[in-house]
CSV table of C-alpha atoms in Angstrom, one decimal:
chain,number,residue,atom,x,y,z
A,18,UNK,CA,0.0,0.0,-0.1
A,19,UNK,CA,1.4,3.5,-0.9
A,20,UNK,CA,2.2,5.7,1.9
A,21,UNK,CA,-0.1,8.4,0.8
A,22,UNK,CA,-3.0,5.8,0.6
A,23,UNK,CA,-2.4,5.0,4.2
A,24,UNK,CA,-2.4,8.6,5.2
A,25,UNK,CA,-5.6,9.2,3.4
A,26,UNK,CA,-7.1,6.2,5.2
A,27,UNK,CA,-6.0,7.6,8.6
A,28,UNK,CA,-7.3,11.1,7.7
A,29,UNK,CA,-10.8,9.7,6.9
A,30,UNK,CA,-10.9,8.3,10.5
A,31,UNK,CA,-9.9,11.8,11.6
A,32,UNK,CA,-12.9,13.1,10.0
A,33,UNK,CA,-15.1,10.8,12.0
A,34,UNK,CA,-13.8,12.2,15.4
A,35,UNK,CA,-16.3,13.2,17.8
A,36,UNK,CA,-18.9,11.1,16.1
A,37,UNK,CA,-20.9,7.9,16.5
A,38,UNK,CA,-20.6,4.9,14.3
A,39,UNK,CA,-23.7,2.6,14.4
A,40,UNK,CA,-24.3,-1.1,13.7
A,41,UNK,CA,-27.2,-1.5,11.2
A,42,UNK,CA,-28.7,-4.7,9.8
A,43,UNK,CA,-30.8,-3.4,6.9
A,44,UNK,CA,-31.5,-0.4,4.7
A,45,UNK,CA,-34.1,0.9,7.0
A,46,UNK,CA,-31.9,1.1,10.1
A,47,UNK,CA,-29.0,2.6,8.0
A,48,UNK,CA,-31.4,5.5,6.9
A,49,UNK,CA,-32.5,5.9,10.5
A,50,UNK,CA,-28.8,6.1,11.7
A,51,UNK,CA,-27.8,8.5,9.1
A,52,UNK,CA,-31.0,10.8,9.8
A,53,UNK,CA,-30.0,10.6,13.5
A,54,UNK,CA,-26.4,11.9,12.6
A,55,UNK,CA,-24.2,8.8,12.7
A,56,UNK,CA,-20.8,9.5,11.1
A,57,UNK,CA,-20.7,6.0,9.6
A,58,UNK,CA,-22.7,2.8,9.6
A,59,UNK,CA,-21.4,-0.8,10.3
A,60,UNK,CA,-23.3,-3.0,7.9
A,61,UNK,CA,-23.9,-6.5,9.3
A,62,UNK,CA,-26.4,-9.3,9.2
A,63,UNK,CA,-26.7,-9.7,12.9
A,64,UNK,CA,-25.7,-7.3,15.6
A,65,UNK,CA,-23.4,-8.7,18.3
A,66,UNK,CA,-26.3,-9.3,20.8
A,67,UNK,CA,-27.8,-11.7,18.3
A,68,UNK,CA,-24.5,-13.3,17.4
A,69,UNK,CA,-24.1,-14.1,21.1
A,70,UNK,CA,-27.7,-15.4,21.5
A,71,UNK,CA,-27.8,-17.5,18.2
A,72,UNK,CA,-24.3,-18.9,18.5
A,73,UNK,CA,-22.7,-20.7,15.7
A,74,UNK,CA,-20.0,-19.5,13.3
A,75,UNK,CA,-20.3,-15.6,12.6
A,76,UNK,CA,-18.8,-14.7,9.1
A,77,UNK,CA,-18.7,-11.7,6.9
A,78,UNK,CA,-22.2,-10.6,6.0
A,79,UNK,CA,-23.7,-11.2,2.7
A,80,UNK,CA,-22.2,-8.7,0.2
A,81,UNK,CA,-25.7,-8.2,-1.2
A,82,UNK,CA,-26.9,-6.7,2.1
A,83,UNK,CA,-23.8,-4.6,2.5
A,84,UNK,CA,-24.3,-3.2,-1.1
A,85,UNK,CA,-27.9,-2.3,-0.6
A,86,UNK,CA,-27.0,-0.3,2.7
A,87,UNK,CA,-24.1,1.3,0.7
A,88,UNK,CA,-26.6,2.4,-2.0
A,89,UNK,CA,-29.1,3.7,0.7
A,90,UNK,CA,-26.7,6.2,2.6
A,91,UNK,CA,-24.2,8.8,1.7
A,92,UNK,CA,-22.2,8.4,5.0
A,93,UNK,CA,-19.3,6.0,5.1
A,94,UNK,CA,-20.1,2.2,5.2
A,95,UNK,CA,-17.9,-0.2,7.1
A,96,UNK,CA,-18.3,-3.9,7.2
A,97,UNK,CA,-16.7,-6.6,9.2
A,98,UNK,CA,-14.2,-9.4,8.2
A,99,UNK,CA,-13.1,-12.3,10.4
A,100,UNK,CA,-9.8,-11.9,12.2
A,101,UNK,CA,-7.3,-13.3,9.7
A,102,UNK,CA,-9.7,-13.9,6.9
A,103,UNK,CA,-8.0,-11.9,4.1
A,104,UNK,CA,-10.2,-13.2,1.5
A,105,UNK,CA,-13.3,-11.8,3.1
A,106,UNK,CA,-11.3,-8.5,3.2
A,107,UNK,CA,-10.6,-8.8,-0.5
A,108,UNK,CA,-14.2,-9.1,-1.1
A,109,UNK,CA,-15.1,-6.3,0.9
A,110,UNK,CA,-12.4,-4.2,-0.9
A,111,UNK,CA,-13.9,-5.2,-4.3
A,112,UNK,CA,-17.3,-4.0,-3.0
A,113,UNK,CA,-15.5,-0.7,-2.5
A,114,UNK,CA,-16.9,0.0,1.0
A,115,UNK,CA,-15.2,2.7,3.0
A,116,UNK,CA,-13.7,0.8,5.9
A,117,UNK,CA,-13.2,-2.7,7.0
A,118,UNK,CA,-13.4,-3.7,10.6
A,119,UNK,CA,-11.3,-6.9,11.3
A,120,UNK,CA,-13.4,-8.0,14.1
A,121,UNK,CA,-13.3,-10.2,17.1
A,122,UNK,CA,-17.2,-10.2,17.0
A,123,UNK,CA,-17.0,-12.6,14.1
A,124,UNK,CA,-15.5,-16.1,14.6
A,125,UNK,CA,-11.8,-15.9,14.0
A,126,UNK,CA,-10.6,-17.5,10.9
A,127,UNK,CA,-7.0,-17.7,12.0
A,128,UNK,CA,-5.8,-18.1,15.5
A,129,UNK,CA,-2.1,-16.9,14.8
A,130,UNK,CA,-2.2,-14.2,12.3
A,131,UNK,CA,-4.3,-11.1,11.6
A,132,UNK,CA,-4.8,-9.8,8.0
A,133,UNK,CA,-1.7,-8.2,6.4
A,134,UNK,CA,-3.5,-4.9,6.0
A,135,UNK,CA,-0.6,-3.2,4.2
A,136,UNK,CA,-1.5,-5.3,1.1
A,137,UNK,CA,-4.8,-3.5,0.8
A,138,UNK,CA,-5.7,0.0,-0.5
A,139,UNK,CA,-9.0,0.0,1.7
A,140,UNK,CA,-8.5,1.2,5.4
A,141,UNK,CA,-9.0,-1.1,8.4
A,142,UNK,CA,-10.1,-0.6,11.9
A,143,UNK,CA,-9.1,-3.1,14.4
A,144,UNK,CA,-10.0,-3.8,18.0
A,145,UNK,CA,-7.5,-3.6,21.0
A,146,UNK,CA,-7.6,-4.2,24.8
A,147,UNK,CA,-4.2,-2.6,25.5
A,148,UNK,CA,-1.4,-0.6,24.0
A,149,UNK,CA,0.5,-3.7,22.8
A,150,UNK,CA,-2.5,-5.0,20.8
A,151,UNK,CA,-3.2,-1.6,19.4
A,152,UNK,CA,0.4,-1.2,18.3
A,153,UNK,CA,0.7,-4.7,16.6
A,154,UNK,CA,-2.5,-3.9,14.6
A,155,UNK,CA,-1.0,-0.5,13.4
A,156,UNK,CA,2.1,-2.3,12.6
A,157,UNK,CA,0.0,-4.6,10.4
A,158,UNK,CA,-1.5,-1.6,8.6
A,159,UNK,CA,-4.7,-0.6,10.7
A,160,UNK,CA,-5.5,3.0,10.1
A,161,UNK,CA,-7.9,3.3,13.1
A,162,UNK,CA,-8.1,1.6,16.4
A,163,UNK,CA,-11.2,0.9,18.7
A,164,UNK,CA,-10.9,-0.4,22.1
A,165,UNK,CA,-12.8,-3.7,22.1
A,166,UNK,CA,-15.1,-3.6,25.1
A,167,UNK,CA,-17.3,-6.7,25.2
A,168,UNK,CA,-19.6,-6.5,22.3
A,169,UNK,CA,-23.3,-7.3,22.5
A,170,UNK,CA,-23.5,-7.0,26.2
A,171,UNK,CA,-24.7,-3.4,26.8
A,172,UNK,CA,-22.2,-3.6,29.7
A,173,UNK,CA,-19.6,-0.7,29.4
A,174,UNK,CA,-17.2,-2.2,32.0
A,175,UNK,CA,-14.8,-3.8,29.4
A,176,UNK,CA,-14.7,-0.7,27.3
A,177,UNK,CA,-13.7,1.3,30.4
A,178,UNK,CA,-11.1,-1.3,31.4
A,179,UNK,CA,-9.5,-1.3,27.8
A,180,UNK,CA,-9.5,2.5,27.6
A,181,UNK,CA,-8.0,3.0,31.1
A,182,UNK,CA,-5.5,0.2,30.4
A,183,UNK,CA,-4.4,2.0,27.1
A,184,UNK,CA,-4.2,5.4,28.8
A,185,UNK,CA,-2.2,3.9,31.8
A,186,UNK,CA,0.2,2.2,29.5
A,187,UNK,CA,0.7,5.4,27.3
A,188,UNK,CA,1.4,7.4,30.4
A,189,UNK,CA,4.0,4.9,31.7
A,190,UNK,CA,5.7,5.0,28.2
A,191,UNK,CA,5.5,8.7,28.0
A,192,UNK,CA,7.1,9.3,31.4
A,193,UNK,CA,9.9,6.6,31.0
A,194,UNK,CA,13.4,7.2,30.4
A,195,UNK,CA,14.6,6.2,27.0
A,196,UNK,CA,16.7,3.2,28.2
A,197,UNK,CA,13.6,1.5,29.7
A,198,UNK,CA,11.6,1.6,26.4
A,199,UNK,CA,13.1,-1.5,24.9
A,200,UNK,CA,12.2,-3.6,27.9
A,201,UNK,CA,8.6,-2.1,28.0
A,202,UNK,CA,8.2,-2.7,24.4
A,203,UNK,CA,9.2,-6.2,24.7
A,204,UNK,CA,7.1,-7.0,27.7
A,205,UNK,CA,4.0,-5.6,26.1
A,206,UNK,CA,4.6,-6.8,22.6
A,207,UNK,CA,4.9,-3.3,21.1
A,208,UNK,CA,7.0,-2.9,17.9
A,209,UNK,CA,9.9,-0.6,19.0
A,210,UNK,CA,9.5,2.1,16.5
A,211,UNK,CA,5.8,2.4,17.4
A,212,UNK,CA,6.7,2.5,21.1
A,213,UNK,CA,9.0,5.5,20.4
A,214,UNK,CA,6.2,7.3,18.3
A,215,UNK,CA,3.6,6.7,21.2
A,216,UNK,CA,6.0,8.0,23.7
A,217,UNK,CA,6.6,11.2,21.6
A,218,UNK,CA,3.0,11.7,20.9
A,219,UNK,CA,1.6,10.7,24.1
A,220,UNK,CA,-1.3,8.9,22.5
A,221,UNK,CA,-1.9,6.3,19.8
A,222,UNK,CA,-0.6,7.6,16.4
A,223,UNK,CA,-4.1,7.0,14.9
A,224,UNK,CA,-7.6,7.8,15.8
A,225,UNK,CA,-8.9,5.6,18.5
A,226,UNK,CA,-12.6,5.1,19.2
A,227,UNK,CA,-14.4,3.2,22.0
A,228,UNK,CA,-16.6,0.2,21.4
A,229,UNK,CA,-18.3,-2.8,23.0
A,230,UNK,CA,-21.1,-2.3,25.5
A,231,UNK,CA,-22.0,1.3,24.9
A,232,UNK,CA,-25.8,1.6,25.5
A,233,UNK,CA,-26.6,5.1,26.7
A,234,UNK,CA,-25.8,8.8,26.1
A,235,UNK,CA,-23.9,8.7,29.4
A,236,UNK,CA,-21.9,5.6,28.3
A,237,UNK,CA,-20.9,7.4,25.2
A,238,UNK,CA,-19.8,10.6,27.1
A,239,UNK,CA,-18.0,8.5,29.7
A,240,UNK,CA,-15.8,6.9,26.9
A,241,UNK,CA,-15.2,10.3,25.4
A,242,UNK,CA,-14.2,11.8,28.8
A,243,UNK,CA,-11.8,8.8,29.1
A,244,UNK,CA,-10.1,10.1,26.1
A,245,UNK,CA,-11.4,8.2,23.0
A,246,UNK,CA,-11.8,10.2,19.8
A,247,UNK,CA,-15.5,8.9,19.1
A,248,UNK,CA,-17.6,5.8,19.8
A,249,UNK,CA,-19.1,2.7,18.0
A,250,UNK,CA,-22.6,1.7,19.3
A,251,UNK,CA,-23.5,-1.9,18.2
A,252,UNK,CA,-26.5,-3.5,19.7
A,253,UNK,CA,-27.1,-0.6,21.9
A,254,UNK,CA,-29.3,1.4,19.6
A,255,UNK,CA,-31.6,-1.0,17.6
A,256,UNK,CA,-32.0,-3.4,20.5
A,257,UNK,CA,-33.4,-0.5,22.6
A,258,UNK,CA,-37.2,0.3,22.8
A,259,UNK,CA,-36.8,3.7,20.7
A,260,UNK,CA,-33.9,3.4,18.4
A,261,UNK,CA,-34.7,6.8,16.7
A,262,UNK,CA,-34.6,8.8,19.9
A,263,UNK,CA,-31.6,6.8,21.4
A,264,UNK,CA,-29.5,7.1,18.3
A,265,UNK,CA,-30.0,11.0,18.2
A,266,UNK,CA,-29.4,11.2,21.9
A,267,UNK,CA,-26.0,9.4,21.7
A,268,UNK,CA,-25.0,11.5,18.7
A,269,UNK,CA,-25.7,14.6,20.8
A,270,UNK,CA,-23.9,13.2,23.9
A,271,UNK,CA,-20.7,12.5,21.9
A,272,UNK,CA,-20.6,16.2,20.7
A,273,UNK,CA,-21.4,17.5,24.2
A,274,UNK,CA,-19.7,14.8,26.2
A,275,UNK,CA,-18.1,17.4,28.6
A,276,UNK,CA,-21.4,19.3,29.4
A,277,UNK,CA,-23.5,17.8,32.1
A,278,UNK,CA,-26.4,20.1,31.6
A,279,UNK,CA,-26.7,19.1,27.9
A,280,UNK,CA,-26.1,15.4,28.8
A,281,UNK,CA,-29.1,15.6,31.3
A,282,UNK,CA,-31.3,17.1,28.6
A,283,UNK,CA,-30.4,14.5,26.0
A,284,UNK,CA,-30.7,11.6,28.5
A,285,UNK,CA,-34.4,12.1,29.3
A,286,UNK,CA,-37.3,10.0,28.1
A,287,UNK,CA,-35.4,7.6,25.9
A,288,UNK,CA,-37.4,4.4,26.6
A,289,UNK,CA,-35.7,1.3,27.7
A,290,UNK,CA,-32.1,0.7,26.8
A,291,UNK,CA,-31.1,-2.8,25.7
A,292,UNK,CA,-31.5,-5.3,28.4
A,293,UNK,CA,-28.0,-6.5,28.4
A,294,UNK,CA,-25.9,-9.2,30.1
A,295,UNK,CA,-23.3,-8.3,32.7
A,296,UNK,CA,-19.8,-9.1,31.5
A,297,UNK,CA,-19.0,-10.7,35.0
A,298,UNK,CA,-21.6,-13.4,34.1
A,299,UNK,CA,-19.8,-14.4,30.9
A,300,UNK,CA,-17.0,-17.2,31.0
A,301,UNK,CA,-14.5,-18.5,28.5
A,302,UNK,CA,-15.4,-18.4,24.9
A,303,UNK,CA,-18.4,-16.2,25.6
A,304,UNK,CA,-16.0,-13.4,26.0
A,305,UNK,CA,-15.3,-12.1,22.5
A,306,UNK,CA,-12.5,-9.5,23.5
A,307,UNK,CA,-10.2,-12.4,24.2
A,308,UNK,CA,-10.0,-13.1,20.4
A,309,UNK,CA,-7.0,-11.4,18.8
A,310,UNK,CA,-3.4,-12.0,19.1
B,15,UNK,CA,-15.7,45.1,17.3
B,16,UNK,CA,-14.2,44.3,20.7
B,17,UNK,CA,-10.8,43.5,21.8
B,18,UNK,CA,-11.1,39.9,20.7
B,19,UNK,CA,-12.0,40.8,17.1
B,20,UNK,CA,-8.6,39.3,15.8
B,21,UNK,CA,-9.7,35.7,16.8
B,22,UNK,CA,-11.0,33.0,14.7
B,23,UNK,CA,-13.2,30.2,15.8
B,24,UNK,CA,-13.6,26.4,14.5
B,25,UNK,CA,-17.0,24.9,14.9
B,26,UNK,CA,-16.5,22.1,17.4
B,27,UNK,CA,-19.4,19.6,17.0
B,28,UNK,CA,-17.8,16.8,15.1
B,29,UNK,CA,-14.9,16.2,12.5
B,30,UNK,CA,-11.6,17.8,11.7
B,31,UNK,CA,-11.5,20.5,14.5
B,32,UNK,CA,-8.1,20.0,15.9
B,33,UNK,CA,-6.5,20.0,12.5
B,34,UNK,CA,-7.6,23.4,11.8
B,35,UNK,CA,-6.6,24.7,15.2
B,36,UNK,CA,-3.2,23.4,14.5
B,37,UNK,CA,-2.9,25.3,11.3
B,38,UNK,CA,-4.2,28.5,12.8
B,39,UNK,CA,-1.6,28.3,15.5
B,40,UNK,CA,1.1,27.9,12.9
B,41,UNK,CA,0.0,31.1,11.3
B,42,UNK,CA,0.0,32.9,14.6
B,43,UNK,CA,-3.8,33.6,14.6
B,44,UNK,CA,-5.5,33.3,18.0
B,45,UNK,CA,-8.3,30.6,17.7
B,46,UNK,CA,-10.9,28.9,19.8
B,47,UNK,CA,-13.5,26.2,19.4
B,48,UNK,CA,-17.1,27.1,19.2
B,49,UNK,CA,-19.7,24.7,20.6
B,50,UNK,CA,-22.5,27.2,21.7
B,51,UNK,CA,-24.0,30.2,20.2
B,52,UNK,CA,-22.6,32.6,22.8
B,53,UNK,CA,-19.0,31.5,21.8
B,54,UNK,CA,-19.5,33.2,18.4
B,55,UNK,CA,-19.4,36.6,20.0
B,56,UNK,CA,-16.4,38.7,19.1
B,57,UNK,CA,-15.1,36.4,16.4
B,58,UNK,CA,-13.9,37.6,13.0
B,59,UNK,CA,-14.3,34.3,11.3
B,60,UNK,CA,-15.5,30.8,11.8
B,61,UNK,CA,-14.3,27.6,10.1
B,62,UNK,CA,-16.8,24.8,9.6
B,63,UNK,CA,-14.7,21.8,9.4
B,64,UNK,CA,-14.9,18.5,7.4
B,65,UNK,CA,-16.7,15.7,9.1
B,66,UNK,CA,-20.0,14.1,8.1
B,67,UNK,CA,-22.5,16.8,6.9
B,68,UNK,CA,-25.6,15.0,8.0
B,69,UNK,CA,-24.2,14.8,11.6
B,70,UNK,CA,-23.2,18.4,11.5
B,71,UNK,CA,-26.4,19.7,10.0
B,72,UNK,CA,-28.5,17.8,12.7
B,73,UNK,CA,-26.5,19.1,15.6
B,74,UNK,CA,-26.4,22.7,14.2
B,75,UNK,CA,-30.3,22.6,14.0
B,76,UNK,CA,-31.0,20.8,17.3
B,77,UNK,CA,-28.9,23.2,19.4
B,78,UNK,CA,-30.0,26.2,17.3
B,79,UNK,CA,-26.5,27.3,16.1
B,80,UNK,CA,-27.7,27.5,12.7
B,81,UNK,CA,-29.8,30.7,13.6
B,82,UNK,CA,-26.9,32.1,15.5
B,83,UNK,CA,-24.4,31.6,12.8
B,84,UNK,CA,-26.8,33.3,10.3
B,85,UNK,CA,-27.2,36.1,12.6
B,86,UNK,CA,-23.4,36.6,13.1
B,87,UNK,CA,-22.9,36.5,9.3
B,88,UNK,CA,-25.3,39.4,9.0
B,89,UNK,CA,-23.2,41.2,11.7
B,90,UNK,CA,-19.9,40.7,9.7
B,91,UNK,CA,-18.7,37.1,10.7
B,92,UNK,CA,-16.8,35.5,7.8
B,93,UNK,CA,-17.2,31.8,7.3
B,94,UNK,CA,-14.9,29.0,5.7
B,95,UNK,CA,-16.4,25.6,5.1
B,96,UNK,CA,-14.1,22.7,4.2
B,97,UNK,CA,-15.5,19.6,2.7
B,98,UNK,CA,-18.7,18.8,4.8
B,99,UNK,CA,-18.5,22.5,5.9
B,100,UNK,CA,-18.9,23.6,2.3
B,101,UNK,CA,-21.9,21.3,2.0
B,102,UNK,CA,-23.4,23.1,5.0
B,103,UNK,CA,-22.9,26.5,3.5
B,104,UNK,CA,-24.2,25.7,0.0
B,105,UNK,CA,-27.6,27.2,-1.0
B,106,UNK,CA,-28.4,24.1,-3.0
B,107,UNK,CA,-27.4,20.6,-1.7
B,108,UNK,CA,-28.2,18.0,-4.4
B,109,UNK,CA,-30.2,15.2,-2.7
B,110,UNK,CA,-30.9,16.8,0.6
B,111,UNK,CA,-32.3,20.0,2.0
B,112,UNK,CA,-29.6,22.9,2.4
B,113,UNK,CA,-28.4,23.4,5.9
B,114,UNK,CA,-27.1,26.9,6.4
B,115,UNK,CA,-27.6,27.9,2.7
B,116,UNK,CA,-25.4,30.9,3.0
B,117,UNK,CA,-23.6,30.9,-0.5
B,118,UNK,CA,-25.1,30.6,-4.0
B,119,UNK,CA,-23.6,27.3,-5.0
B,120,UNK,CA,-25.0,23.9,-5.7
B,121,UNK,CA,-23.0,21.0,-4.3
B,122,UNK,CA,-23.2,17.3,-4.7
B,123,UNK,CA,-22.2,15.2,-1.8
B,124,UNK,CA,-19.7,12.3,-1.8
B,125,UNK,CA,-19.3,12.8,-5.6
B,126,UNK,CA,-16.2,10.8,-6.2
B,127,UNK,CA,-17.2,7.4,-4.8
B,128,UNK,CA,-15.9,5.5,-1.9
B,129,UNK,CA,-12.8,6.0,0.3
B,130,UNK,CA,-10.9,4.2,-2.4
B,131,UNK,CA,-11.5,7.2,-4.6
B,132,UNK,CA,-10.1,9.7,-2.1
B,133,UNK,CA,-7.0,11.3,-3.5
B,134,UNK,CA,-4.2,14.1,-3.1
B,135,UNK,CA,-3.0,16.4,-5.8
B,136,UNK,CA,-1.2,19.7,-6.3
B,137,UNK,CA,-3.3,22.8,-7.7
B,138,UNK,CA,-2.6,26.2,-8.5
B,139,UNK,CA,-4.8,28.9,-7.1
B,140,UNK,CA,-3.3,32.2,-8.1
B,141,UNK,CA,-5.7,34.2,-5.7
B,142,UNK,CA,-4.4,32.3,-2.8
B,143,UNK,CA,-0.8,31.6,-3.4
B,144,UNK,CA,1.9,31.7,-6.2
B,145,UNK,CA,3.3,28.3,-5.6
B,146,UNK,CA,1.4,25.1,-6.1
B,147,UNK,CA,-0.7,23.9,-3.1
B,148,UNK,CA,-1.1,20.3,-2.0
B,149,UNK,CA,-4.7,19.5,-1.5
B,150,UNK,CA,-6.5,16.5,0.0
B,151,UNK,CA,-9.8,15.2,-1.2
B,152,UNK,CA,-11.5,12.7,1.2
B,153,UNK,CA,-14.9,11.4,0.0
B,154,UNK,CA,-15.3,14.9,-1.3
B,155,UNK,CA,-18.3,16.7,-2.6
B,156,UNK,CA,-18.3,18.6,-6.0
B,157,UNK,CA,-19.5,22.2,-6.4
B,158,UNK,CA,-21.4,21.8,-9.6
B,159,UNK,CA,-22.9,25.4,-9.9
B,160,UNK,CA,-21.7,28.8,-8.8
B,161,UNK,CA,-24.1,31.8,-8.8
B,162,UNK,CA,-23.5,35.2,-10.4
B,163,UNK,CA,-22.3,36.7,-7.1
B,164,UNK,CA,-19.7,33.8,-6.5
B,165,UNK,CA,-16.0,34.0,-7.6
B,166,UNK,CA,-14.5,30.7,-8.6
B,167,UNK,CA,-11.1,30.2,-7.2
B,168,UNK,CA,-10.3,26.7,-8.4
B,169,UNK,CA,-11.9,24.7,-11.2
B,170,UNK,CA,-10.7,21.1,-11.9
B,171,UNK,CA,-11.9,18.7,-14.5
B,172,UNK,CA,-15.8,18.9,-14.5
B,173,UNK,CA,-16.3,20.6,-11.1
B,174,UNK,CA,-15.5,23.7,-8.9
B,175,UNK,CA,-13.3,22.9,-5.9
B,176,UNK,CA,-12.9,26.4,-4.3
B,177,UNK,CA,-15.2,29.4,-4.5
B,178,UNK,CA,-16.1,32.5,-2.4
B,179,UNK,CA,-18.2,35.6,-2.2
B,180,UNK,CA,-17.6,38.5,0.1
B,181,UNK,CA,-18.5,36.7,3.2
B,182,UNK,CA,-18.0,33.0,2.7
B,183,UNK,CA,-15.2,30.7,1.4
B,184,UNK,CA,-15.8,27.1,0.5
B,185,UNK,CA,-13.2,24.4,-0.5
B,186,UNK,CA,-14.3,20.8,-1.1
B,187,UNK,CA,-10.9,19.7,-0.1
B,188,UNK,CA,-8.9,19.8,3.1
B,189,UNK,CA,-6.0,22.2,3.4
B,190,UNK,CA,-5.7,21.3,7.2
B,191,UNK,CA,-4.6,17.7,6.2
B,192,UNK,CA,-1.5,19.2,4.4
B,193,UNK,CA,1.5,21.1,5.3
B,194,UNK,CA,0.2,24.0,3.3
B,195,UNK,CA,-0.8,27.1,5.3
B,196,UNK,CA,-1.8,29.1,2.2
B,197,UNK,CA,-5.6,28.7,2.5
B,198,UNK,CA,-5.5,29.5,6.3
B,199,UNK,CA,-3.5,32.6,5.7
B,200,UNK,CA,-6.0,33.5,2.8
B,201,UNK,CA,-9.0,33.1,5.1
B,202,UNK,CA,-7.3,35.1,7.9
B,203,UNK,CA,-6.8,38.0,5.4
B,204,UNK,CA,-10.4,37.7,4.4
B,205,UNK,CA,-11.4,38.1,8.1
B,206,UNK,CA,-9.0,41.0,8.4
B,207,UNK,CA,-7.0,39.1,10.9
B,208,UNK,CA,-3.2,39.4,10.8
B,209,UNK,CA,-1.2,36.2,10.5
B,210,UNK,CA,2.6,35.7,11.0
B,211,UNK,CA,4.9,35.0,8.2
B,212,UNK,CA,4.5,35.5,4.4
B,213,UNK,CA,2.7,33.8,1.6
B,214,UNK,CA,6.1,32.7,0.3
B,215,UNK,CA,6.6,30.5,3.2
B,216,UNK,CA,3.3,28.9,3.0
B,217,UNK,CA,4.5,25.2,3.6
B,218,UNK,CA,5.3,24.6,7.2
B,219,UNK,CA,8.3,22.2,7.3
B,220,UNK,CA,7.5,21.4,11.0
B,221,UNK,CA,4.0,19.9,10.1
B,222,UNK,CA,3.5,16.3,10.3
B,223,UNK,CA,0.3,14.2,9.8
B,224,UNK,CA,0.2,13.8,13.6
B,225,UNK,CA,0.5,17.5,14.5
B,226,UNK,CA,-3.2,17.9,15.3
B,227,UNK,CA,-2.8,15.5,18.2
B,228,UNK,CA,-1.4,18.3,20.4
B,229,UNK,CA,-5.0,19.6,20.5
B,230,UNK,CA,-6.7,16.3,21.0
B,231,UNK,CA,-9.0,16.5,24.1
B,232,UNK,CA,-7.0,14.0,26.3
B,233,UNK,CA,-3.5,15.4,25.3
C-alpha cells in the first residue's frame, strides 16, 4: 500500500472524530442512523447481541446486504471481516466499502495471524484491549483503532477497562526514560519504533474510538471523557425500545460529552435501553474480547 | 468590534476540528473552538470543518447554532467551510435540503465514490498563493454550480473545488490535512486578521500528519 493511501485512510478516520458509528442490519436502520447523525454505519447481518444469542460461526455478512446499505446512505459504510480472513477483506475491498473492521465479534479464521493490512488500499479498523494489541494492529496496517469492550452486552465495563489500560500504558511510556523503552516494548509486545512514536505523541498515532457495551448517552460521554476520539454503538441502539430517539441522543452526547447540563437534557425519556448481559456473568469463549493475538 | 476581534473560531461539534486549530496556531492567529451560540461573540471568522455533513447539520439545527451563525454573518462574521463545511454552506445541496444555505452554489455530496477514490493532488490557485498547493480530497463533494455573485477560485476537470463571495469561502478539499498554510492565511486575510509569516513560506516544514494530536482532548 502506498504511503499516501495509508495517510488518506488515517485521515478519513480523523474526519469521523467526535462522532458515533452505528451497527445496522438493513437499509431502514441505515437510513435511521444517518438521519440521527451517525458519522458512519457498520453494515452486518446480525448485531453482536444476536450473534451471542444464536451462537454458531459468525462470518462476513452477505455482500448483497452490504451493497444495498451502501446504496441507501451517503455516510461511510464499514463492514466486518473475520480476524485473519484476508479473502473476506478482498471481497469487501472489491465491493468498495469505506472501511473494514477486522473484528473479534466474528468467529476468528486464523488463531495466529491477523490480516496483512498493508496489502490493501482500503482502510482497516481493528480492536484492541491494550497498547500492545493496538500497536501490533497498527504495525500490520490498521489506520484506526477501537477499544474492544465486550460487544453485544450493553455493559460498558470492558470498554472502560480497555480504555483505562491503554491510557495507563501510554502514560507509563511517555514518562519513562529512553533506556527503559526496549524492555517495556518487549514485555508488552509493542514494535519498538511504534513505542517511540507513542512516547513522543503521548497517545496512539491513529484515531482511537471506543466500542463494546455502549448503550446510553452517558456511556458514550464516559468513553469520550476517558479520552477516546469517538464511539461505536453496536447492539445498543437497535436493541433498545426507541432506536430513533436513542440514536439521536447518543450523537448529541458525543458532541457535548463534557457538558453535564446537555447530557441531562439528552438522557431524558429515551425508553428502555437494551436489556444486556453483565460481562461478569460471561465465561470462557463467551468473552469475545479475548479473540485477537 | 471588541478586543477579541482578531480571533478565529472552529466549529466544534464533530470532525476535523483539531487539524484547523493546529494550522491556525502555525500562522499565529488566535483561535478557539465554538460549541455554543454565545461563543460566536467577538469572532472575526468561523471555520466549519470537515466531518459528516448530515451529523453536523442535525447538531446545528438541534442546538439552534444555525440561526446564531446566520445572525453572526449578518453582523460581519466571515465563514470558511471545508468539505462537509462547504456542503453545509451551500444554498443548494443535491439530494438533501440545504443546511445553512449561505452561499449561492450547488453542491453534490460524496461525488467521487468511496474511500478508495479519495486522493491528493497539487493545484494552482493564483488568488491564494503563487506556488502550487497540495490538497487532499476525502470522500469529497463537488461544487456543480456557482451563482452570479460567487467567484470561482479553483476549477478542476468537471467541477469547482474552491469558491467564495464577500462573506464566505468554500473548499471541497482539506488544506488542514496538508503542510500548506496558504488557505488559512487567505481566510485570515479575508477576515481582516493578521497572520505571521508570508505567503512565500506557505508550507510549514514542521507539520506532520500527527500535528493535530497536540490539540486532542486528552493530550
